Amino acid sequence: MPREPSATVDAGAVDTLWITRRVRRADLKAVGEVRRTLRELLRHRCRSDTADVAELLATELVTNALVHTEQGAEVFASLTATRLRVEVRDFAARHPRPFVPTADDGTHGRGLVLVQALADTWGVDALGGSMGKVVWFEIDAGADAAWAVEPA
């Protein structure tokens, strides 16, 4: 399901914060911008180790989308008091597969293995034909409960 891209943090809903970001084809500099935007979303709302894992996994998914597809990507993240969900949509129908690279591959090819190992859940949702796919992960936000306001 495509979402309207932006680079904002929406605090309008107290129970869910979200960001969206469009990344142009081959714009690897944008990976750092996505990390910074995600870090800002998580700052003061999650444990630092949770934020570090989220940044790493988001970096892997965005980098995969830019390196292995011909078009850009859209990034969507939502944070509730208990869960962080990050989605990266690209416009290629081919599904990614985790594989364990050989020792001489250096650090190449470990992205989805990291996602599989560190995320609580993850998956790939086909959008149909040229609409592409969404690769996503969820982790326990370990949120600092002080930011969430209980309903009256």
mmCIF file of C-alpha atoms in Angstrom:
data_model
loop_
_atom_site.group_PDB
_atom_site.id
_atom_site.type_symbol
_atom_site.label_atom_id
_atom_site.label_comp_id
_atom_site.label_asym_id
_atom_site.label_seq_id
_atom_site.Cartn_x
_atom_site.Cartn_y
_atom_site.Cartn_z
ATOM 1 C CA MET A 1 0.000 0.000 0.000
ATOM 2 C CA PRO A 2 1.800 3.192 -1.137
ATOM 3 C CA ARG A 3 2.047 6.062 1.281
ATOM 4 C CA GLU A 4 2.464 9.757 0.568
ATOM 5 C CA PRO A 5 6.194 10.449 1.016
ATOM 6 C CA SER A 6 7.571 13.146 3.266
ATOM 7 C CA ALA A 7 10.410 13.606 5.686
ATOM 8 C CA THR A 8 8.451 14.705 8.687
ATOM 9 C CA VAL A 9 7.799 13.352 12.122
ATOM 10 C CA ASP A 10 4.078 13.499 12.847
ATOM 11 C CA ALA A 11 3.273 13.928 16.514
ATOM 12 C CA GLY A 12 -0.390 14.672 15.855
ATOM 13 C CA ALA A 13 -1.511 11.318 17.201
ATOM 14 C CA VAL A 14 -0.299 10.779 20.739
ATOM 15 C CA ASP A 15 -0.340 6.996 20.498
ATOM 16 C CA THR A 16 1.548 6.654 17.184
ATOM 17 C CA LEU A 17 4.419 8.658 15.730
ATOM 18 C CA TRP A 18 5.444 8.123 12.125
ATOM 19 C CA ILE A 19 7.807 9.200 9.400
ATOM 20 C CA THR A 20 7.860 8.723 5.651
ATOM 21 C CA ARG A 21 10.703 9.429 3.271
ATOM 22 C CA ARG A 22 11.208 8.964 -0.462
ATOM 23 C CA VAL A 23 14.697 7.971 -1.576
ATOM 24 C CA ARG A 24 15.743 8.551 -5.186
ATOM 25 C CA ARG A 25 17.331 5.827 -7.285
ATOM 26 C CA ALA A 26 21.018 5.259 -6.447
ATOM 27 C CA ASP A 27 21.020 8.072 -3.855
ATOM 28 C CA LEU A 28 23.115 6.263 -1.260
ATOM 29 C CA LYS A 29 23.646 9.560 0.622
ATOM 30 C CA ALA A 30 19.963 9.407 1.483
ATOM 31 C CA VAL A 31 20.594 6.297 3.587
ATOM 32 C CA GLY A 32 22.256 8.507 6.211
ATOM 33 C CA GLU A 33 19.326 10.922 6.054
ATOM 34 C CA VAL A 34 16.902 8.069 6.703
ATOM 35 C CA ARG A 35 19.024 6.978 9.690
ATOM 36 C CA ARG A 36 19.029 10.511 11.123
ATOM 37 C CA THR A 37 15.267 10.885 10.669
ATOM 38 C CA LEU A 38 14.652 7.523 12.332
ATOM 39 C CA ARG A 39 17.048 8.426 15.169
ATOM 40 C CA GLU A 40 15.076 11.634 15.763
ATOM 41 C CA LEU A 41 11.813 9.678 15.864
ATOM 42 C CA LEU A 42 13.237 7.263 18.437
ATOM 43 C CA ARG A 43 15.160 9.785 20.538
ATOM 44 C CA HIS A 44 13.804 9.919 24.091
ATOM 45 C CA ARG A 45 11.223 7.266 23.236
ATOM 46 C CA CYS A 46 13.244 4.033 23.097
ATOM 47 C CA ARG A 47 16.215 2.483 24.789
ATOM 48 C CA SER A 48 19.421 3.397 22.973
ATOM 49 C CA ASP A 49 20.176 -0.244 22.099
ATOM 50 C CA THR A 50 16.739 -0.547 20.478
ATOM 51 C CA ALA A 51 17.336 2.624 18.478
ATOM 52 C CA ASP A 52 20.755 1.330 17.366
ATOM 53 C CA VAL A 53 19.238 -1.937 16.108
ATOM 54 C CA ALA A 54 16.438 -0.075 14.335
ATOM 55 C CA GLU A 55 18.909 2.209 12.572
ATOM 56 C CA LEU A 56 21.048 -0.753 11.484
ATOM 57 C CA LEU A 57 18.108 -2.724 10.113
ATOM 58 C CA ALA A 58 16.584 0.277 8.346
ATOM 59 C CA THR A 59 19.969 1.002 6.781
ATOM 60 C CA GLU A 60 20.161 -2.558 5.476
ATOM 61 C CA LEU A 61 16.679 -2.480 3.942
ATOM 62 C CA VAL A 62 17.098 0.926 2.310
ATOM 63 C CA THR A 63 20.541 0.040 0.961
ATOM 64 C CA ASN A 64 19.188 -3.224 -0.476
ATOM 65 C CA ALA A 65 16.359 -1.367 -2.201
ATOM 66 C CA LEU A 66 18.763 1.124 -3.763
ATOM 67 C CA VAL A 67 21.444 -1.371 -4.775
ATOM 68 C CA HIS A 68 19.223 -4.176 -6.069
ATOM 69 C CA THR A 69 16.434 -2.282 -7.856
ATOM 70 C CA GLU A 70 16.250 0.151 -10.734
ATOM 71 C CA GLN A 71 14.090 2.780 -9.031
ATOM 72 C CA GLY A 72 14.034 4.558 -5.716
ATOM 73 C CA ALA A 73 12.334 3.506 -2.526
ATOM 74 C CA GLU A 74 9.831 4.772 -0.002
ATOM 75 C CA VAL A 75 10.470 4.394 3.722
ATOM 76 C CA PHE A 76 7.721 4.382 6.313
ATOM 77 C CA ALA A 77 8.210 3.978 10.065
ATOM 78 C CA SER A 78 5.610 3.987 12.806
ATOM 79 C CA LEU A 79 6.244 3.957 16.524
ATOM 80 C CA THR A 80 3.741 3.131 19.234
ATOM 81 C CA ALA A 81 4.450 2.763 22.927
ATOM 82 C CA THR A 82 5.289 -0.899 22.337
ATOM 83 C CA ARG A 83 6.298 -1.481 18.680
ATOM 84 C CA LEU A 84 8.404 0.021 15.950
ATOM 85 C CA ARG A 85 7.560 -0.977 12.386
ATOM 86 C CA VAL A 86 9.762 0.045 9.473
ATOM 87 C CA GLU A 87 8.717 -0.602 5.869
ATOM 88 C CA VAL A 88 10.788 -0.082 2.740
ATOM 89 C CA ARG A 89 8.874 -0.166 -0.513
ATOM 90 C CA ASP A 90 10.658 -0.592 -3.808
ATOM 91 C CA PHE A 91 9.275 -1.091 -7.281
ATOM 92 C CA ALA A 92 10.792 -4.465 -8.151
ATOM 93 C CA ALA A 93 8.652 -7.586 -7.917
ATOM 94 C CA ARG A 94 11.561 -9.941 -7.140
ATOM 95 C CA HIS A 95 11.590 -10.989 -3.486
ATOM 96 C CA PRO A 96 14.831 -10.767 -1.516
ATOM 97 C CA ARG A 97 16.230 -13.894 0.098
ATOM 98 C CA PRO A 98 18.568 -14.028 3.067
ATOM 99 C CA PHE A 99 21.783 -15.906 2.410
ATOM 100 C CA VAL A 100 24.943 -16.471 4.358
ATOM 101 C CA PRO A 101 27.840 -15.127 2.285
ATOM 102 C CA THR A 102 31.167 -16.877 2.008
ATOM 103 C CA ALA A 103 34.094 -15.683 4.096
ATOM 104 C CA ASP A 104 35.697 -13.864 1.155
ATOM 105 C CA ASP A 105 32.574 -11.719 0.513
ATOM 106 C CA GLY A 106 33.678 -9.226 3.160
ATOM 107 C CA THR A 107 30.587 -7.565 4.615
ATOM 108 C CA HIS A 108 28.506 -7.837 1.430
ATOM 109 C CA GLY A 109 25.308 -9.876 1.549
ATOM 110 C CA ARG A 110 24.570 -9.897 5.270
ATOM 111 C CA GLY A 111 21.707 -7.372 5.372
ATOM 112 C CA LEU A 112 18.706 -9.693 5.436
ATOM 113 C CA VAL A 113 20.541 -12.145 7.687
ATOM 114 C CA LEU A 114 20.878 -9.280 10.189
ATOM 115 C CA VAL A 115 17.209 -8.382 9.801
ATOM 116 C CA GLN A 116 16.237 -12.014 10.316
ATOM 117 C CA ALA A 117 18.438 -12.292 13.424
ATOM 118 C CA LEU A 118 17.659 -8.967 15.127
ATOM 119 C CA ALA A 119 14.037 -8.145 14.291
ATOM 120 C CA ASP A 120 11.186 -9.610 16.314
ATOM 121 C CA THR A 121 9.299 -10.170 13.055
ATOM 122 C CA TRP A 122 9.977 -9.322 9.430
ATOM 123 C CA GLY A 123 8.616 -10.130 6.028
ATOM 124 C CA VAL A 124 7.992 -9.215 2.431
ATOM 125 C CA ASP A 125 4.595 -8.172 1.101
ATOM 126 C CA ALA A 126 4.066 -8.309 -2.663
ATOM 127 C CA LEU A 127 2.127 -5.362 -4.054
ATOM 128 C CA GLY A 128 1.473 -6.986 -7.402
ATOM 129 C CA GLY A 129 3.281 -6.700 -10.733
ATOM 130 C CA SER A 130 5.078 -3.410 -11.305
ATOM 131 C CA MET A 131 3.837 -2.072 -7.951
ATOM 132 C CA GLY A 132 6.800 -3.794 -6.322
ATOM 133 C CA LYS A 133 7.010 -4.990 -2.750
ATOM 134 C CA VAL A 134 7.383 -3.867 0.841
ATOM 135 C CA VAL A 135 10.126 -5.362 3.000
ATOM 136 C CA TRP A 136 9.400 -4.670 6.660
ATOM 137 C CA PHE A 137 10.481 -5.414 10.195
ATOM 138 C CA GLU A 138 9.071 -4.888 13.650
ATOM 139 C CA ILE A 139 10.872 -4.687 16.971
ATOM 140 C CA ASP A 140 9.790 -4.215 20.548
ATOM 141 C CA ALA A 141 10.186 -0.487 20.961
ATOM 142 C CA GLY A 142 11.160 -0.732 24.607
ATOM 143 C CA ALA A 143 9.660 2.738 24.665
ATOM 144 C CA ASP A 144 10.062 5.093 27.543
ATOM 145 C CA ALA A 145 6.475 5.077 28.769
ATOM 146 C CA ALA A 146 6.705 8.768 29.708
ATOM 147 C CA TRP A 147 6.058 9.871 26.091
ATOM 148 C CA ALA A 148 2.789 7.965 25.745
ATOM 149 C CA VAL A 149 -0.265 9.599 27.238
ATOM 150 C CA GLU A 150 -2.870 7.233 28.656
ATOM 151 C CA PRO A 151 -6.415 7.872 27.432
ATOM 152 C CA ALA A 152 -8.650 9.659 29.965
#
